[in-house]
Amino acid sequence: MELAKSFEPRAIEAHWYPIWESQGYFKPAMSSAASVTPADGKDAYCIMLPPPNVTGTLHMGHAFQDTLMDTLVRYHRMKGDNTLWQPGTDHAGIATQIVVERQLDAKGVSRHDLGREKFLEKVWEWKEESGSTITRQMRRLGASCDWSRERFTMDDGLSKAVSEVFVTLYKQGLIYRGKRLVNWDPVLQTAVSDLEVVSEEEDGSMWHIRYPVEGGSEALIVATTRPETLLGDMAVAVHPEDERYKHLVGKHVRLPLCERTIPIIADDYVDKEFGTGCVKITPAHDFNDYQVGQRHHLEPLSILTLDAKINEFAPSQYQGMDRFEARKKIVADLEAQGYLVEIKPHKLMVPRGDRTHTVIEPMLTDQWYVSMEGLAKRALKSVADGEVKFVPDNWTHVYNQWLENIQDWCISRQLWWGHRIPAWYDEDGNVYVANSQEEAQQQAGSGKTLTRDEDVLDTWFSSALWPFSTLGWPDKTPELATFLPGSVLVTGFDIIFFWVARMIMMSLHFTDQVPFREVYVHGLVRDQHGNKMSKSKGNVIDPIDLIDGITLEELVTKRTSNLMNPKQAESIGKLTRKDFPDGIPSFGTDAIRFTFASLASHGRDIKFDFKRCEGYRNFCNKLWNATRYVLMNLEGQDCGQDDSAAFEYSDADKWIVSRLQQAEKDVAEGFDHYRFDMAARAVYEFVWDEYCDWYVELAKVQLQNGNEAQQRATRRTLVRVLGAMLRLAHPLIPFITEELWQKVAPLTGAPHCTQGGNVASIMLAPFPQPNEAKIDNAAYARIATLKDIVHACRNLRGEMNLSPAQKVPLIALGDISVFIPYIQALAKISDIALVEGELPQADAPVAVVGEVRLMLKVEIDKDAEKARLSKEITRLEGEISKAEAKLSNESFVARAPAAVVATEKERLASFADTLGKLKVQLEKLGA
């Protein structure tokens, strides 16, 4: 029964998590049959963890997202659903390869020195060393994933699924190889996805160049931000309705610095109002130009090598030069030969690789593609038909917009780490796509020497299969039959295109089912100033530092140690010392989780101010101390475990039970509708405002003054409401609730509290369900009156500047006899005199609560009393306005329980009545 004096999160967290995991509490119930009915008639509930990079570490976005997922999983597990939270990690092709290459670079070794096989051995070694860091950190957050089912995108089962999908799509004509324009990273020398390209505004220039018209004296002036691509120009385009140039369409211009001419074409792509209305068309080095080139049958001319040097198709004087060196020489030559008209400063968006920060080049290369149009149509229909719902639903528009304008997906990457493309070539260049080299050889026939494709698949290809590959597909497993479709995907908006849409497409195509029923899209976690967190800005917060605490100097070192720029390090150091002058104190996991939940409102990014964690750490301490008081005062007492005993429930007992029903309803609605902020608020207000601040204090009076049946009823109510409160809060704050539950549960006498003679985990206890039959409106109203009276007495004391320890007498007009012991205890009243007719004539302040008038028997300052009454009148007028607004809100009246609406109406009437009496009182004082 004994509980430590103070809440020590770290010891409790270290104690409970290994027990939860080792006891198998995170595992779902499974049948061995492939055709599965839900275990024991339970509904299946499944969440797929968005797989973090295997070599990554936990950041605030992960911590926020994981908290929300774990809250949902714990809630549904306690509801009795057959619950699976499927964990796993992603091989993160580019990110992981770069990490290992940098390690080798530090030793003066390149991956090419090692060769592919040896290099991949090094990557696997690194994965084994560092691959479990983030999952260890997730455990610190209390994540109740089924770790026994943890998957990795390159383990054997998932690799089998990847190969099966690729081969099937190829046979169906949905995967093909072709030469197209892609985002190309010249440092990594691979195609990269749009997600791996960061475009930021930079200062640049706009070069205006004269293109002479062939066979005349006219010239077209063309503006460009990339003059080096002039070497690959294949046309100059004008708008077909531009009167200035209609007579030139079909003619040719001489391409400056090059011994060739290019046509003048007309295309709607050109904005005739922008600049000169003339646009150079370079199909091999610009995505828009590529589309124009396709429409006009222009042959693309690539003038760059894969490492961004000028190639053999350009004039000899520029061959072999780096693209930016060539730019300087080309501009100088244009000026020398009279082609350069002017140079203007210009701000432009520059695309850079998010890993290498090099400028990305649109590059014409041979790549593998997935044909997306047909897949996208079905994915659009699934959302339109309501098979998949986005929460909030405004993200449906974003999803639709992308899929309606979808392009074929480039799935090949020129890397070594990843799923190698299952395609082989013979000496004649014929391709054979198969699940193994043996199958490919059978296709090719004997006598053919086959060589496997060097490229690997885009990381997002295997991620797109995650919802069904992790459940055993292509085999027909019990897990697949039970947990597909999943219940909800919890994700950020930034990967709706790259991951969410592709999972829906692939799952529909290969399993004929959607991957999940709902997609909850949360906001981004920003710093306390609203800025995006990034290492370069030095505003990143490690969630583990919030849990364990970190000194200022350790935090400064952590943020600046890897920075090469001394000025940047100095700036970040100053920012850190300003924002965290005392470092970060230890808050514990539960306080961090509660903070995340309280901030998780629909459609908003989160400004994370760590000071909010202090309030929720105090909340945990409040819950701990209240539980400690209950246990200390109920130890060895009759807590009403015998239902046949006599019970006399007070209004306070009935009120807290009534209030609990509303809290249970509000919390469940919050979780069911992904309003974690509303659920957290409901828990907070019930625990702190109602149970701790009011009911525990009222119960003290009942335990001192009540008869045996009354005391038994109060003790029973104290522990049972406390037990329900712990279960209600468990999905949000699992560690403290488990620790307290172990002490409280035996006192409740409920059958779900024991397991094999021991106290069962709170995870196995049922989530509280509201019962309207337990709502006692009369008791609810009487306690509301008592609270108003106590508040009024406290306000009188405050206005008169009385010491909190000073007990004073009270004179009351009205029937408050039933409340006397409570008022004396809660308002520090020495004795209460009840009078009839009128209060005695005095200058003492008077408070009015409905029909009751209250006066402290203390000499007062008349002017101060007038000021107090005026202030109270202003407050009541505000309360009346709020109550009238609430009751005029049709949504509130329609959705709120009838008892709540009735109570609100009664409050409005009471406020109006009190206001009138206070105005009379103010007049008596000569106002």
PDB file of N, CA, C and O in Angstrom, residues 524-583:
ATOM      1  N   LEU A 524       3.196  19.798 -37.970  1.00  0.00           N
ATOM      2  CA  LEU A 524       4.625  19.687 -37.714  1.00  0.00           C
ATOM      3  C   LEU A 524       4.955  20.276 -36.350  1.00  0.00           C
ATOM      4  O   LEU A 524       4.323  21.231 -35.900  1.00  0.00           O
ATOM      5  N   VAL A 525       5.962  19.700 -35.699  1.00  0.00           N
ATOM      6  CA  VAL A 525       6.429  20.240 -34.423  1.00  0.00           C
ATOM      7  C   VAL A 525       7.473  21.315 -34.709  1.00  0.00           C
ATOM      8  O   VAL A 525       8.498  21.049 -35.330  1.00  0.00           O
ATOM      9  N   ARG A 526       7.179  22.542 -34.260  1.00  0.00           N
ATOM     10  CA  ARG A 526       8.103  23.660 -34.442  1.00  0.00           C
ATOM     11  C   ARG A 526       8.634  24.107 -33.080  1.00  0.00           C
ATOM     12  O   ARG A 526       8.128  23.663 -32.039  1.00  0.00           O
ATOM     13  N   ASP A 527       9.630  24.992 -33.096  1.00  0.00           N
ATOM     14  CA  ASP A 527      10.151  25.471 -31.816  1.00  0.00           C
ATOM     15  C   ASP A 527       9.187  26.491 -31.211  1.00  0.00           C
ATOM     16  O   ASP A 527       8.139  26.806 -31.788  1.00  0.00           O
ATOM     17  N   GLN A 528       9.545  27.013 -30.031  1.00  0.00           N
ATOM     18  CA  GLN A 528       8.617  27.888 -29.317  1.00  0.00           C
ATOM     19  C   GLN A 528       8.336  29.192 -30.051  1.00  0.00           C
ATOM     20  O   GLN A 528       7.359  29.892 -29.742  1.00  0.00           O
ATOM     21  N   HIS A 529       9.182  29.528 -31.041  1.00  0.00           N
ATOM     22  CA  HIS A 529       8.975  30.739 -31.825  1.00  0.00           C
ATOM     23  C   HIS A 529       8.218  30.468 -33.120  1.00  0.00           C
ATOM     24  O   HIS A 529       7.996  31.382 -33.915  1.00  0.00           O
ATOM     25  N   GLY A 530       7.861  29.216 -33.361  1.00  0.00           N
ATOM     26  CA  GLY A 530       7.132  28.868 -34.576  1.00  0.00           C
ATOM     27  C   GLY A 530       8.029  28.517 -35.750  1.00  0.00           C
ATOM     28  O   GLY A 530       7.550  28.315 -36.868  1.00  0.00           O
ATOM     29  N   ASN A 531       9.348  28.412 -35.510  1.00  0.00           N
ATOM     30  CA  ASN A 531      10.280  28.076 -36.586  1.00  0.00           C
ATOM     31  C   ASN A 531      10.413  26.568 -36.735  1.00  0.00           C
ATOM     32  O   ASN A 531      10.345  25.822 -35.757  1.00  0.00           O
ATOM     33  N   LYS A 532      10.635  26.117 -37.976  1.00  0.00           N
ATOM     34  CA  LYS A 532      10.863  24.702 -38.210  1.00  0.00           C
ATOM     35  C   LYS A 532      12.170  24.294 -37.528  1.00  0.00           C
ATOM     36  O   LYS A 532      13.164  25.020 -37.571  1.00  0.00           O
ATOM     37  N   MET A 533      12.150  23.133 -36.885  1.00  0.00           N
ATOM     38  CA  MET A 533      13.355  22.657 -36.210  1.00  0.00           C
ATOM     39  C   MET A 533      14.342  22.087 -37.225  1.00  0.00           C
ATOM     40  O   MET A 533      13.965  21.270 -38.066  1.00  0.00           O
ATOM     41  N   SER A 534      15.591  22.535 -37.148  1.00  0.00           N
ATOM     42  CA  SER A 534      16.625  21.995 -38.025  1.00  0.00           C
ATOM     43  C   SER A 534      17.975  22.159 -37.352  1.00  0.00           C
ATOM     44  O   SER A 534      18.191  23.080 -36.547  1.00  0.00           O
ATOM     45  N   LYS A 535      18.891  21.262 -37.677  1.00  0.00           N
ATOM     46  CA  LYS A 535      20.229  21.322 -37.085  1.00  0.00           C
ATOM     47  C   LYS A 535      20.951  22.598 -37.485  1.00  0.00           C
ATOM     48  O   LYS A 535      21.710  23.166 -36.697  1.00  0.00           O
ATOM     49  N   SER A 536      20.722  23.049 -38.722  1.00  0.00           N
ATOM     50  CA  SER A 536      21.419  24.250 -39.197  1.00  0.00           C
ATOM     51  C   SER A 536      20.969  25.495 -38.429  1.00  0.00           C
ATOM     52  O   SER A 536      21.753  26.425 -38.241  1.00  0.00           O
ATOM     53  N   LYS A 537      19.707  25.486 -37.971  1.00  0.00           N
ATOM     54  CA  LYS A 537      19.224  26.616 -37.174  1.00  0.00           C
ATOM     55  C   LYS A 537      19.592  26.467 -35.703  1.00  0.00           C
ATOM     56  O   LYS A 537      19.500  27.426 -34.931  1.00  0.00           O
ATOM     57  N   GLY A 538      19.979  25.263 -35.321  1.00  0.00           N
ATOM     58  CA  GLY A 538      20.375  25.037 -33.935  1.00  0.00           C
ATOM     59  C   GLY A 538      19.226  25.068 -32.957  1.00  0.00           C
ATOM     60  O   GLY A 538      19.415  25.334 -31.772  1.00  0.00           O
ATOM     61  N   ASN A 539      18.006  24.778 -33.424  1.00  0.00           N
ATOM     62  CA  ASN A 539      16.842  24.825 -32.526  1.00  0.00           C
ATOM     63  C   ASN A 539      16.208  23.459 -32.306  1.00  0.00           C
ATOM     64  O   ASN A 539      15.060  23.356 -31.874  1.00  0.00           O
ATOM     65  N   VAL A 540      16.962  22.413 -32.626  1.00  0.00           N
ATOM     66  CA  VAL A 540      16.451  21.048 -32.444  1.00  0.00           C
ATOM     67  C   VAL A 540      16.458  20.695 -30.955  1.00  0.00           C
ATOM     68  O   VAL A 540      17.404  21.007 -30.232  1.00  0.00           O
ATOM     69  N   ILE A 541      15.379  20.053 -30.511  1.00  0.00           N
ATOM     70  CA  ILE A 541      15.311  19.534 -29.144  1.00  0.00           C
ATOM     71  C   ILE A 541      15.238  18.011 -29.219  1.00  0.00           C
ATOM     72  O   ILE A 541      14.422  17.461 -29.949  1.00  0.00           O
ATOM     73  N   ASP A 542      16.113  17.356 -28.487  1.00  0.00           N
ATOM     74  CA  ASP A 542      16.091  15.896 -28.409  1.00  0.00           C
ATOM     75  C   ASP A 542      15.057  15.499 -27.358  1.00  0.00           C
ATOM     76  O   ASP A 542      15.171  15.905 -26.193  1.00  0.00           O
ATOM     77  N   PRO A 543      14.020  14.736 -27.740  1.00  0.00           N
ATOM     78  CA  PRO A 543      12.991  14.374 -26.754  1.00  0.00           C
ATOM     79  C   PRO A 543      13.539  13.627 -25.547  1.00  0.00           C
ATOM     80  O   PRO A 543      12.997  13.736 -24.447  1.00  0.00           O
ATOM     81  N   ILE A 544      14.626  12.880 -25.743  1.00  0.00           N
ATOM     82  CA  ILE A 544      15.224  12.182 -24.596  1.00  0.00           C
ATOM     83  C   ILE A 544      15.790  13.174 -23.596  1.00  0.00           C
ATOM     84  O   ILE A 544      15.790  12.929 -22.381  1.00  0.00           O
ATOM     85  N   ASP A 545      16.270  14.330 -24.085  1.00  0.00           N
ATOM     86  CA  ASP A 545      16.755  15.376 -23.174  1.00  0.00           C
ATOM     87  C   ASP A 545      15.610  15.960 -22.358  1.00  0.00           C
ATOM     88  O   ASP A 545      15.796  16.377 -21.212  1.00  0.00           O
ATOM     89  N   LEU A 546      14.418  16.013 -22.930  1.00  0.00           N
ATOM     90  CA  LEU A 546      13.253  16.479 -22.178  1.00  0.00           C
ATOM     91  C   LEU A 546      12.875  15.470 -21.090  1.00  0.00           C
ATOM     92  O   LEU A 546      12.435  15.841 -20.011  1.00  0.00           O
ATOM     93  N   ILE A 547      13.059  14.204 -21.406  1.00  0.00           N
ATOM     94  CA  ILE A 547      12.716  13.157 -20.433  1.00  0.00           C
ATOM     95  C   ILE A 547      13.726  13.123 -19.296  1.00  0.00           C
ATOM     96  O   ILE A 547      13.368  13.128 -18.117  1.00  0.00           O
ATOM     97  N   ASP A 548      15.030  13.129 -19.650  1.00  0.00           N
ATOM     98  CA  ASP A 548      16.083  12.946 -18.645  1.00  0.00           C
ATOM     99  C   ASP A 548      16.672  14.246 -18.124  1.00  0.00           C
ATOM    100  O   ASP A 548      17.295  14.268 -17.065  1.00  0.00           O
ATOM    101  N   GLY A 549      16.534  15.343 -18.903  1.00  0.00           N
ATOM    102  CA  GLY A 549      17.156  16.605 -18.531  1.00  0.00           C
ATOM    103  C   GLY A 549      18.566  16.716 -19.105  1.00  0.00           C
ATOM    104  O   GLY A 549      19.219  15.712 -19.400  1.00  0.00           O
ATOM    105  N   ILE A 550      19.044  17.954 -19.279  1.00  0.00           N
ATOM    106  CA  ILE A 550      20.384  18.195 -19.809  1.00  0.00           C
ATOM    107  C   ILE A 550      20.842  19.577 -19.345  1.00  0.00           C
ATOM    108  O   ILE A 550      20.039  20.512 -19.271  1.00  0.00           O
ATOM    109  N   THR A 551      22.118  19.709 -19.009  1.00  0.00           N
ATOM    110  CA  THR A 551      22.631  21.001 -18.552  1.00  0.00           C
ATOM    111  C   THR A 551      22.788  21.941 -19.743  1.00  0.00           C
ATOM    112  O   THR A 551      22.836  21.501 -20.897  1.00  0.00           O
ATOM    113  N   LEU A 552      22.888  23.221 -19.459  1.00  0.00           N
ATOM    114  CA  LEU A 552      23.047  24.216 -20.521  1.00  0.00           C
ATOM    115  C   LEU A 552      24.304  23.946 -21.337  1.00  0.00           C
ATOM    116  O   LEU A 552      24.268  23.962 -22.572  1.00  0.00           O
ATOM    117  N   GLU A 553      25.416  23.699 -20.661  1.00  0.00           N
ATOM    118  CA  GLU A 553      26.675  23.496 -21.389  1.00  0.00           C
ATOM    119  C   GLU A 553      26.627  22.243 -22.245  1.00  0.00           C
ATOM    120  O   GLU A 553      27.137  22.223 -23.367  1.00  0.00           O
ATOM    121  N   GLU A 554      26.014  21.188 -21.723  1.00  0.00           N
ATOM    122  CA  GLU A 554      25.870  19.959 -22.525  1.00  0.00           C
ATOM    123  C   GLU A 554      24.998  20.222 -23.754  1.00  0.00           C
ATOM    124  O   GLU A 554      25.281  19.716 -24.844  1.00  0.00           O
ATOM    125  N   LEU A 555      23.951  21.020 -23.583  1.00  0.00           N
ATOM    126  CA  LEU A 555      23.047  21.325 -24.687  1.00  0.00           C
ATOM    127  C   LEU A 555      23.754  22.158 -25.753  1.00  0.00           C
ATOM    128  O   LEU A 555      23.612  21.900 -26.954  1.00  0.00           O
ATOM    129  N   VAL A 556      24.526  23.167 -25.325  1.00  0.00           N
ATOM    130  CA  VAL A 556      25.273  23.994 -26.280  1.00  0.00           C
ATOM    131  C   VAL A 556      26.260  23.127 -27.058  1.00  0.00           C
ATOM    132  O   VAL A 556      26.360  23.231 -28.287  1.00  0.00           O
ATOM    133  N   THR A 557      26.980  22.275 -26.357  1.00  0.00           N
ATOM    134  CA  THR A 557      27.949  21.390 -27.019  1.00  0.00           C
ATOM    135  C   THR A 557      27.261  20.466 -28.016  1.00  0.00           C
ATOM    136  O   THR A 557      27.737  20.260 -29.138  1.00  0.00           O
ATOM    137  N   LYS A 558      26.124  19.931 -27.625  1.00  0.00           N
ATOM    138  CA  LYS A 558      25.379  19.004 -28.480  1.00  0.00           C
ATOM    139  C   LYS A 558      24.951  19.682 -29.769  1.00  0.00           C
ATOM    140  O   LYS A 558      24.981  19.075 -30.843  1.00  0.00           O
ATOM    141  N   ARG A 559      24.573  20.962 -29.684  1.00  0.00           N
ATOM    142  CA  ARG A 559      24.062  21.682 -30.852  1.00  0.00           C
ATOM    143  C   ARG A 559      25.161  22.240 -31.747  1.00  0.00           C
ATOM    144  O   ARG A 559      24.911  22.557 -32.913  1.00  0.00           O
ATOM    145  N   THR A 560      26.362  22.399 -31.224  1.00  0.00           N
ATOM    146  CA  THR A 560      27.395  23.106 -32.005  1.00  0.00           C
ATOM    147  C   THR A 560      28.624  22.270 -32.338  1.00  0.00           C
ATOM    148  O   THR A 560      29.434  22.685 -33.157  1.00  0.00           O
ATOM    149  N   SER A 561      28.753  21.086 -31.732  1.00  0.00           N
ATOM    150  CA  SER A 561      30.017  20.335 -31.858  1.00  0.00           C
ATOM    151  C   SER A 561      30.351  19.920 -33.283  1.00  0.00           C
ATOM    152  O   SER A 561      31.518  19.829 -33.649  1.00  0.00           O
ATOM    153  N   ASN A 562      29.344  19.674 -34.124  1.00  0.00           N
ATOM    154  CA  ASN A 562      29.616  19.192 -35.480  1.00  0.00           C
ATOM    155  C   ASN A 562      29.556  20.294 -36.539  1.00  0.00           C
ATOM    156  O   ASN A 562      29.599  20.012 -37.735  1.00  0.00           O
ATOM    157  N   LEU A 563      29.449  21.537 -36.091  1.00  0.00           N
ATOM    158  CA  LEU A 563      29.353  22.647 -37.045  1.00  0.00           C
ATOM    159  C   LEU A 563      30.743  23.097 -37.473  1.00  0.00           C
ATOM    160  O   LEU A 563      31.625  23.299 -36.636  1.00  0.00           O
ATOM    161  N   MET A 564      30.941  23.258 -38.765  1.00  0.00           N
ATOM    162  CA  MET A 564      32.234  23.662 -39.305  1.00  0.00           C
ATOM    163  C   MET A 564      32.416  25.187 -39.301  1.00  0.00           C
ATOM    164  O   MET A 564      33.525  25.693 -39.291  1.00  0.00           O
ATOM    165  N   ASN A 565      31.303  25.917 -39.314  1.00  0.00           N
ATOM    166  CA  ASN A 565      31.348  27.377 -39.386  1.00  0.00           C
ATOM    167  C   ASN A 565      31.371  27.967 -37.979  1.00  0.00           C
ATOM    168  O   ASN A 565      30.389  27.868 -37.238  1.00  0.00           O
ATOM    169  N   PRO A 566      32.473  28.612 -37.559  1.00  0.00           N
ATOM    170  CA  PRO A 566      32.561  29.166 -36.195  1.00  0.00           C
ATOM    171  C   PRO A 566      31.492  30.211 -35.896  1.00  0.00           C
ATOM    172  O   PRO A 566      30.962  30.264 -34.789  1.00  0.00           O
ATOM    173  N   LYS A 567      31.165  31.053 -36.893  1.00  0.00           N
ATOM    174  CA  LYS A 567      30.147  32.074 -36.673  1.00  0.00           C
ATOM    175  C   LYS A 567      28.781  31.448 -36.433  1.00  0.00           C
ATOM    176  O   LYS A 567      28.004  31.903 -35.591  1.00  0.00           O
ATOM    177  N   GLN A 568      28.483  30.399 -37.197  1.00  0.00           N
ATOM    178  CA  GLN A 568      27.211  29.697 -37.013  1.00  0.00           C
ATOM    179  C   GLN A 568      27.156  29.061 -35.622  1.00  0.00           C
ATOM    180  O   GLN A 568      26.131  29.142 -34.936  1.00  0.00           O
ATOM    181  N   ALA A 569      28.265  28.468 -35.200  1.00  0.00           N
ATOM    182  CA  ALA A 569      28.331  27.844 -33.876  1.00  0.00           C
ATOM    183  C   ALA A 569      28.126  28.886 -32.777  1.00  0.00           C
ATOM    184  O   ALA A 569      27.401  28.648 -31.794  1.00  0.00           O
ATOM    185  N   GLU A 570      28.737  30.056 -32.953  1.00  0.00           N
ATOM    186  CA  GLU A 570      28.587  31.132 -31.965  1.00  0.00           C
ATOM    187  C   GLU A 570      27.142  31.606 -31.896  1.00  0.00           C
ATOM    188  O   GLU A 570      26.581  31.817 -30.816  1.00  0.00           O
ATOM    189  N   SER A 571      26.512  31.771 -33.061  1.00  0.00           N
ATOM    190  CA  SER A 571      25.126  32.234 -33.122  1.00  0.00           C
ATOM    191  C   SER A 571      24.180  31.238 -32.463  1.00  0.00           C
ATOM    192  O   SER A 571      23.290  31.613 -31.695  1.00  0.00           O
ATOM    193  N   ILE A 572      24.396  29.961 -32.748  1.00  0.00           N
ATOM    194  CA  ILE A 572      23.534  28.921 -32.169  1.00  0.00           C
ATOM    195  C   ILE A 572      23.754  28.825 -30.666  1.00  0.00           C
ATOM    196  O   ILE A 572      22.810  28.615 -29.897  1.00  0.00           O
ATOM    197  N   GLY A 573      24.993  29.011 -30.233  1.00  0.00           N
ATOM    198  CA  GLY A 573      25.292  29.003 -28.800  1.00  0.00           C
ATOM    199  C   GLY A 573      24.545  30.111 -28.074  1.00  0.00           C
ATOM    200  O   GLY A 573      23.964  29.901 -26.996  1.00  0.00           O
ATOM    201  N   LYS A 574      24.514  31.304 -28.670  1.00  0.00           N
ATOM    202  CA  LYS A 574      23.805  32.442 -28.071  1.00  0.00           C
ATOM    203  C   LYS A 574      22.303  32.174 -27.995  1.00  0.00           C
ATOM    204  O   LYS A 574      21.652  32.459 -26.980  1.00  0.00           O
ATOM    205  N   LEU A 575      21.751  31.635 -29.099  1.00  0.00           N
ATOM    206  CA  LEU A 575      20.325  31.322 -29.133  1.00  0.00           C
ATOM    207  C   LEU A 575      19.968  30.305 -28.047  1.00  0.00           C
ATOM    208  O   LEU A 575      18.958  30.443 -27.347  1.00  0.00           O
ATOM    209  N   THR A 576      20.804  29.298 -27.887  1.00  0.00           N
ATOM    210  CA  THR A 576      20.553  28.248 -26.900  1.00  0.00           C
ATOM    211  C   THR A 576      20.596  28.815 -25.486  1.00  0.00           C
ATOM    212  O   THR A 576      19.748  28.496 -24.644  1.00  0.00           O
ATOM    213  N   ARG A 577      21.586  29.672 -25.210  1.00  0.00           N
ATOM    214  CA  ARG A 577      21.701  30.259 -23.866  1.00  0.00           C
ATOM    215  C   ARG A 577      20.517  31.179 -23.565  1.00  0.00           C
ATOM    216  O   ARG A 577      20.077  31.279 -22.413  1.00  0.00           O
ATOM    217  N   LYS A 578      19.968  31.812 -24.616  1.00  0.00           N
ATOM    218  CA  LYS A 578      18.814  32.682 -24.426  1.00  0.00           C
ATOM    219  C   LYS A 578      17.554  31.868 -24.141  1.00  0.00           C
ATOM    220  O   LYS A 578      16.769  32.201 -23.238  1.00  0.00           O
ATOM    221  N   ASP A 579      17.340  30.810 -24.932  1.00  0.00           N
ATOM    222  CA  ASP A 579      16.111  30.015 -24.797  1.00  0.00           C
ATOM    223  C   ASP A 579      16.142  29.056 -23.615  1.00  0.00           C
ATOM    224  O   ASP A 579      15.098  28.712 -23.053  1.00  0.00           O
ATOM    225  N   PHE A 580      17.348  28.602 -23.226  1.00  0.00           N
ATOM    226  CA  PHE A 580      17.463  27.595 -22.158  1.00  0.00           C
ATOM    227  C   PHE A 580      18.533  28.027 -21.152  1.00  0.00           C
ATOM    228  O   PHE A 580      19.567  27.363 -21.011  1.00  0.00           O
ATOM    229  N   PRO A 581      18.346  29.164 -20.462  1.00  0.00           N
ATOM    230  CA  PRO A 581      19.391  29.676 -19.567  1.00  0.00           C
ATOM    231  C   PRO A 581      19.795  28.703 -18.464  1.00  0.00           C
ATOM    232  O   PRO A 581      20.923  28.759 -17.970  1.00  0.00           O
ATOM    233  N   ASP A 582      18.883  27.831 -18.081  1.00  0.00           N
ATOM    234  CA  ASP A 582      19.184  26.861 -17.020  1.00  0.00           C
ATOM    235  C   ASP A 582      19.245  25.430 -17.547  1.00  0.00           C
ATOM    236  O   ASP A 582      19.135  24.471 -16.769  1.00  0.00           O
ATOM    237  N   GLY A 583      19.420  25.295 -18.876  1.00  0.00           N
ATOM    238  CA  GLY A 583      19.372  23.957 -19.453  1.00  0.00           C
ATOM    239  C   GLY A 583      17.928  23.471 -19.508  1.00  0.00           C
ATOM    240  O   GLY A 583      16.979  24.254 -19.457  1.00  0.00           O
TER     241      GLY A 583
END
